[in-house]
mmCIF file of C-alpha atoms in Angstrom:
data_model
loop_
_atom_site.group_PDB
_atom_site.id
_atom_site.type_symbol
_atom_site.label_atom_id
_atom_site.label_comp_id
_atom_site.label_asym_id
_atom_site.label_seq_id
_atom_site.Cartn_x
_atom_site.Cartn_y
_atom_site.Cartn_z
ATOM 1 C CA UNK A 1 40.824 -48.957 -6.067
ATOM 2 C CA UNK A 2 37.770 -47.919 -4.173
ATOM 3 C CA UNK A 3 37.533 -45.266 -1.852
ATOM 4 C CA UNK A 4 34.490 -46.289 0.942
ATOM 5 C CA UNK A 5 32.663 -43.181 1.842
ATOM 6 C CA UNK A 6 30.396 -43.322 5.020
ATOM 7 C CA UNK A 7 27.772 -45.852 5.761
ATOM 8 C CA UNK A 8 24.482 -46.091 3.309
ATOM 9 C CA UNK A 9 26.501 -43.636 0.262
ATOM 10 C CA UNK A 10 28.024 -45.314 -2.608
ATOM 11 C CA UNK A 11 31.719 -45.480 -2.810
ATOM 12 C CA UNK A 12 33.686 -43.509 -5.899
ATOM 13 C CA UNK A 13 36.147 -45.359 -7.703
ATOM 14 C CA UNK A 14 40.079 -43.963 -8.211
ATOM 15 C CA UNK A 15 41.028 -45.247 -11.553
ATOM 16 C CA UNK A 16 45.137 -44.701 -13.367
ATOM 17 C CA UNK A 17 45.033 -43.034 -16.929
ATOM 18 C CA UNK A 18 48.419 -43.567 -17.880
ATOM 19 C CA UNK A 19 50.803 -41.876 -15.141
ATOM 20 C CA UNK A 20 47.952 -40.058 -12.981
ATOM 21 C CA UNK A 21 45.184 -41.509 -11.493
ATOM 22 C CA UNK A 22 41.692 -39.758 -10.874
ATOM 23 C CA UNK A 23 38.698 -40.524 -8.973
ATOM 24 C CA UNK A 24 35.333 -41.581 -10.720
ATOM 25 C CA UNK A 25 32.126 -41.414 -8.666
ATOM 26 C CA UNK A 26 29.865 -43.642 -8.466
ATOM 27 C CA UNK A 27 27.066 -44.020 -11.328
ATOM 28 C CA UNK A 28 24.559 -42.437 -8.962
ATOM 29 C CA UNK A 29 26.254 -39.463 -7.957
ATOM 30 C CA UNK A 30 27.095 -37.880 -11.639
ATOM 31 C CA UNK A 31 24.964 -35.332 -12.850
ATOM 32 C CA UNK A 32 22.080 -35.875 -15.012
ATOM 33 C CA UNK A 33 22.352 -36.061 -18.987
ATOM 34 C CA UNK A 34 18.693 -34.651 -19.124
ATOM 35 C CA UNK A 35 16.876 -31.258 -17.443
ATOM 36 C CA UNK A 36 13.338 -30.663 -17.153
ATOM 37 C CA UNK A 37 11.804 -28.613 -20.060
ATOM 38 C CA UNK A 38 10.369 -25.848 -17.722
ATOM 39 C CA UNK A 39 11.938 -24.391 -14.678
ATOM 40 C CA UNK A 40 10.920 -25.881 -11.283
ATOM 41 C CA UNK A 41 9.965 -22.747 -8.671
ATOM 42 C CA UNK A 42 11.494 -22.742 -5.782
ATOM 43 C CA UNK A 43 10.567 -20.521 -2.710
ATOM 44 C CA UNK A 44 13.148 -17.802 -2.641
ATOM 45 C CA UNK A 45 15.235 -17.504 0.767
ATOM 46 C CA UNK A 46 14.862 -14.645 2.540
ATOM 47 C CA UNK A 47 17.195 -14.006 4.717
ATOM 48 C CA UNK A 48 16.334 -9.907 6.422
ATOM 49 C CA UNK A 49 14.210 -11.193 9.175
ATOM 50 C CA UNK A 50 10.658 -8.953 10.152
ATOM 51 C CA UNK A 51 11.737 -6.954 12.928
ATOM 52 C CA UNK A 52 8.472 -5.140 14.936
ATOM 53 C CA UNK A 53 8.299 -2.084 14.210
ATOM 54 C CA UNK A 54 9.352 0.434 17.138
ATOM 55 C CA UNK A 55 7.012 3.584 17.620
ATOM 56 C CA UNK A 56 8.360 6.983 18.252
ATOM 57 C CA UNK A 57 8.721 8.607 21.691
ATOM 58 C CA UNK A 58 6.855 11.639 19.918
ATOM 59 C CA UNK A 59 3.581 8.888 18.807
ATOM 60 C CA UNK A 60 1.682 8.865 22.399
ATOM 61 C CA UNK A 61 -1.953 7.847 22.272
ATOM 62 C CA UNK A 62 -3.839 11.689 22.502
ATOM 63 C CA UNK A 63 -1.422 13.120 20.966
ATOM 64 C CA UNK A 64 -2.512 15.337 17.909
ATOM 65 C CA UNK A 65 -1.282 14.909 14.661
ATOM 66 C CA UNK A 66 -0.401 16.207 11.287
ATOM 67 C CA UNK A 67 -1.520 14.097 8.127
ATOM 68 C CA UNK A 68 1.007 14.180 5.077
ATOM 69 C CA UNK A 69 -0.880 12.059 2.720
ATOM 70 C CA UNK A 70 -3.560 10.147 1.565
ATOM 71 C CA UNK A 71 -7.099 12.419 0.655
ATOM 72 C CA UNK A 72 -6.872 13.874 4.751
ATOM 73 C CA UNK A 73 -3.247 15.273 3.955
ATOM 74 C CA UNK A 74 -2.926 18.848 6.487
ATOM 75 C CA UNK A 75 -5.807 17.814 8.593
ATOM 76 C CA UNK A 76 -5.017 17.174 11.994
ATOM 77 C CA UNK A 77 -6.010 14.155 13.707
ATOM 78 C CA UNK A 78 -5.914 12.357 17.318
ATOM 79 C CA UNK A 79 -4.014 9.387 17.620
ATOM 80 C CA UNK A 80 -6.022 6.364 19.790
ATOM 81 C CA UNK A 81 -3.695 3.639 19.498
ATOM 82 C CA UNK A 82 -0.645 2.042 17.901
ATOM 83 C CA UNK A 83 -1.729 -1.233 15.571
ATOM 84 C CA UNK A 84 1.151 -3.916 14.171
ATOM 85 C CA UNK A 85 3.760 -3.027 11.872
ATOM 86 C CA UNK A 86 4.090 0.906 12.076
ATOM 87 C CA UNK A 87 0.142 1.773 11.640
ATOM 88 C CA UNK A 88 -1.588 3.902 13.687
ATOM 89 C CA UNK A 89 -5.643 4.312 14.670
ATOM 90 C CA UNK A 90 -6.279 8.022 14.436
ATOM 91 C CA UNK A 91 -10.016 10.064 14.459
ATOM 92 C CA UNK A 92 -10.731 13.674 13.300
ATOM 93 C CA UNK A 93 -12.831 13.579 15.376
ATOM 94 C CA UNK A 94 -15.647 13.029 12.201
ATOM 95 C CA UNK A 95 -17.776 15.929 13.527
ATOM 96 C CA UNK A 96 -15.040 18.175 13.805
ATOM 97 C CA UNK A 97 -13.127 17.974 10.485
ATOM 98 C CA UNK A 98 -14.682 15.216 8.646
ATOM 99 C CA UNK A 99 -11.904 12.625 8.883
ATOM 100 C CA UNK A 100 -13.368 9.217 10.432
ATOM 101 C CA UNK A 101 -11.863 6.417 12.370
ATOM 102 C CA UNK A 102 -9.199 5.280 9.425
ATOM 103 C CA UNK A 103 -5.447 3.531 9.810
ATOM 104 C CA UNK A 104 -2.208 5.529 8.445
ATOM 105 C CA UNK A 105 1.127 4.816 7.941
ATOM 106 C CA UNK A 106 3.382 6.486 10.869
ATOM 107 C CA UNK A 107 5.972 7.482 8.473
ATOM 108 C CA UNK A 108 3.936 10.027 6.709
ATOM 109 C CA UNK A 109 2.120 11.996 10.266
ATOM 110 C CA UNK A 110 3.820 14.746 12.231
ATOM 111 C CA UNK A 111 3.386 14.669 16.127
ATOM 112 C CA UNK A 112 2.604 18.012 17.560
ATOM 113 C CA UNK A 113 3.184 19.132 20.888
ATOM 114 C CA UNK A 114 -0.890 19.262 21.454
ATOM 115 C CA UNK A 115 -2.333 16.068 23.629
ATOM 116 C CA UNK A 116 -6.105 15.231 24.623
ATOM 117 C CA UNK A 117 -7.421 12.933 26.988
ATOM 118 C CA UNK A 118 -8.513 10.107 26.106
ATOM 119 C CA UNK A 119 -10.492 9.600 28.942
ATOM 120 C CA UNK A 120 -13.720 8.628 28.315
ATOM 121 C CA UNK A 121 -13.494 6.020 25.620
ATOM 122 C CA UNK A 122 -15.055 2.497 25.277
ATOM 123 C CA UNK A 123 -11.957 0.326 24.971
ATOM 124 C CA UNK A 124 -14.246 -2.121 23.830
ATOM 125 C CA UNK A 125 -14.954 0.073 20.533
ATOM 126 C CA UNK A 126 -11.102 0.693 20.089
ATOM 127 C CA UNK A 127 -10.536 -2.479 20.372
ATOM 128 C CA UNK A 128 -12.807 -3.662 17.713
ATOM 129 C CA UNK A 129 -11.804 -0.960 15.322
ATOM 130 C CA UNK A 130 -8.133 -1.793 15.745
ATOM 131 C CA UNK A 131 -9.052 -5.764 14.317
ATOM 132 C CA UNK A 132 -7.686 -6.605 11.437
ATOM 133 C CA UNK A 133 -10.846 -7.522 9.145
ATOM 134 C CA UNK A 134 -13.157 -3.825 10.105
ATOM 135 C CA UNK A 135 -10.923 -2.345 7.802
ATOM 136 C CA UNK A 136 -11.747 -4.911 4.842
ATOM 137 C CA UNK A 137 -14.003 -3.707 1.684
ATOM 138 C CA UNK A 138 -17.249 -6.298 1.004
ATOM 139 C CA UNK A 139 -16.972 -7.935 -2.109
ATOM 140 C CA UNK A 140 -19.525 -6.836 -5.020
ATOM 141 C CA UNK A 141 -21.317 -9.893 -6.364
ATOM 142 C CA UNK A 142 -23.207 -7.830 -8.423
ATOM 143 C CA UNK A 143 -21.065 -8.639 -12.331
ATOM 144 C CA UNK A 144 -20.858 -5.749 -14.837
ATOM 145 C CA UNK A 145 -23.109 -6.729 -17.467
ATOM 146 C CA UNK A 146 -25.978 -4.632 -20.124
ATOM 147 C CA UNK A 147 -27.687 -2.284 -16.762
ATOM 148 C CA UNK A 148 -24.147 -1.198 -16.214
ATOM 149 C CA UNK A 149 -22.806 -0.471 -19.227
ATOM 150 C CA UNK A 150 -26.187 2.004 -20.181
ATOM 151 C CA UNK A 151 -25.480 3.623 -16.748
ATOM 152 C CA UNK A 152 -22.121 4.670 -17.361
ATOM 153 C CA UNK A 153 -23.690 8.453 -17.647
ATOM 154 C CA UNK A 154 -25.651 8.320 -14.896
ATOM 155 C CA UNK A 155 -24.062 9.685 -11.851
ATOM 156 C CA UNK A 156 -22.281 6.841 -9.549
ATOM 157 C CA UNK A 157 -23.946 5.770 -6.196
ATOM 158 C CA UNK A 158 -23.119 7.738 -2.858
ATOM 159 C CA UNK A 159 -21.233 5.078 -0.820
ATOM 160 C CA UNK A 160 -23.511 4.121 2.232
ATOM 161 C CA UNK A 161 -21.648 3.565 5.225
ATOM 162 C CA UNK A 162 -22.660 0.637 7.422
ATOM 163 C CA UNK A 163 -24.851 1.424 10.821
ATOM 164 C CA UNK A 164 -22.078 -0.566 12.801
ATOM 165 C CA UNK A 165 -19.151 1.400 11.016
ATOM 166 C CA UNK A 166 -21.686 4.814 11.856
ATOM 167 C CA UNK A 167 -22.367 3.413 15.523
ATOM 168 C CA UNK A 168 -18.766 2.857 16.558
ATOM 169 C CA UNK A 169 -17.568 7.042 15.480
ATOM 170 C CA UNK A 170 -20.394 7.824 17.369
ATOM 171 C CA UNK A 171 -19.432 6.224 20.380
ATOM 172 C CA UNK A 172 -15.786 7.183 20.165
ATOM 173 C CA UNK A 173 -16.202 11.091 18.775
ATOM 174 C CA UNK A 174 -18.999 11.667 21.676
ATOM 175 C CA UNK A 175 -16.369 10.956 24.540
ATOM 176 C CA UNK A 176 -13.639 13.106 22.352
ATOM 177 C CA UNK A 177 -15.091 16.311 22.062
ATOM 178 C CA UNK A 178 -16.465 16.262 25.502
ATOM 179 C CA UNK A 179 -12.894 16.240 26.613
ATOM 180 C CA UNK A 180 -11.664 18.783 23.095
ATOM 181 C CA UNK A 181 -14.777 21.408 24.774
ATOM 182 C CA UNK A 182 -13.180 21.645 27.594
ATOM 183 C CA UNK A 183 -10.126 23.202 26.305
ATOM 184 C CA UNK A 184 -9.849 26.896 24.947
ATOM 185 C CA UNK A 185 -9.555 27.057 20.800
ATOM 186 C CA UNK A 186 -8.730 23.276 20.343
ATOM 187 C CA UNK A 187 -11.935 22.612 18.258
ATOM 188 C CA UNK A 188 -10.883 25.197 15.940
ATOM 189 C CA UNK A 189 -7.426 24.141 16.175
ATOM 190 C CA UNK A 190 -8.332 20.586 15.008
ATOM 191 C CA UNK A 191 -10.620 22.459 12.469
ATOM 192 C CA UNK A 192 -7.649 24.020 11.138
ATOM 193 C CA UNK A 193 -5.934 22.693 7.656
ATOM 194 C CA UNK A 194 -1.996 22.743 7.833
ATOM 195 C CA UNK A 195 -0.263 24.307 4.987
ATOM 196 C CA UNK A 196 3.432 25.437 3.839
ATOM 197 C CA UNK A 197 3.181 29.320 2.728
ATOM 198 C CA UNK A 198 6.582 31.085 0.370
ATOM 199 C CA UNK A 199 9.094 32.042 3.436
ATOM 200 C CA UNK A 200 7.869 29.091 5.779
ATOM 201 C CA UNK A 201 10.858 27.028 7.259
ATOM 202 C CA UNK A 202 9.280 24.038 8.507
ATOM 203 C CA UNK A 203 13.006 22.542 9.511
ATOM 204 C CA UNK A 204 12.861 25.843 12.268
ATOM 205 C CA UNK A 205 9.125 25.506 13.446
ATOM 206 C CA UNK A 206 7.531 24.370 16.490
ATOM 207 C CA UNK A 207 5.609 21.399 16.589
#
């Protein structure tokens, strides 16, 4: 007996072994008597999908903010715009307390109840910073060979930063503390470091 299967598969065959019967497949459908020797890779299925990330109500563009990491961590900062997937465009402003244009995450900033306009600022520089490659390091060509390994004493090379990268803080910081100047104690408030003291209940305080 044969049992026909749809069009263009090969039937499987029902065959009797004594009282029962049982149904063979065809030649082409049993498994393989030999495995490859290494393991094929196979893209793994992911199955959460990316979701955009939503921005809190607290996260407006001026609004001040408090840094909880990175080498900035207590300085406060001015937010200029939200970029993709939960990172935000901040400035110190540079002249003020020495943090430049830079991305952080949102998770690790607290939004205080301190705004400044924004007025003032080349969109055209903002956008530009926001792009994804400004951000990128250059690669060294230079390979670590005999010079380099007699140096190691020496003291390392100040980082220079590029005229463009120099050009583009200028431009934004110069419409920012116009506005900051025009308000009473913000430029020392932005000045200001933020730090926990013994008794200080940060769950109770006034942002």
């Amino acid at each position: 007996m044969s049992v026909q299967q749809g069009s263009g598969k090969p039937a499987s065959q029902t065959k009797k072994f004594g009282k029962g019967e049982r149904e063979v497949p065809h030649h082409t459908q049993r498994a393989k008597k030999f495995y490859p020797a290494e393991d094929e890779n196979k893209p793994k299925k992911v199955r959460k999908s990316i979701k955009p990330a939503r921005p809190r109500s607290s996260l407006v563009p001026g609004t001040v903010l408090i840094l909880l990491a990175s080498r900035f961590r207590g300085k406060r900062v001015i937010l200029l715009k939200h970029l993709p997937q939960g990172v935000l465009l901040v400035t110190g402003p540079y002249k003020a307390n020495g943090v430049p244009l830079r991305r952080v995450n949102a998770r690790y900033v607290i939004a205080t109840s301190v705004k400044v306009d924004l007025k003032g600022i080349d969109e055209k520089v903002v956008e530009k910073v926001s792009e994804e490659g400004y951000f990128t390091r250059e690669k060294k060509n230079d390979k670590a060979g005999e010079e380099a390994f007699f140096k190691q004493g020496e003291k390392p090379e100040k980082k220079k930063v590029t005229s463009a990268r120099a050009s583009d803080q200028k431009a934004v910081d110069k419409a920012l503390l116009t506005n900051i100047k025009k308000e009473p104690m913000l430029l020392d408030y932005l000045r200001s470091s933020f730090s926990l003291r013994k008794g200080d209940r940060p769950h109770e305080m006034k942002w």
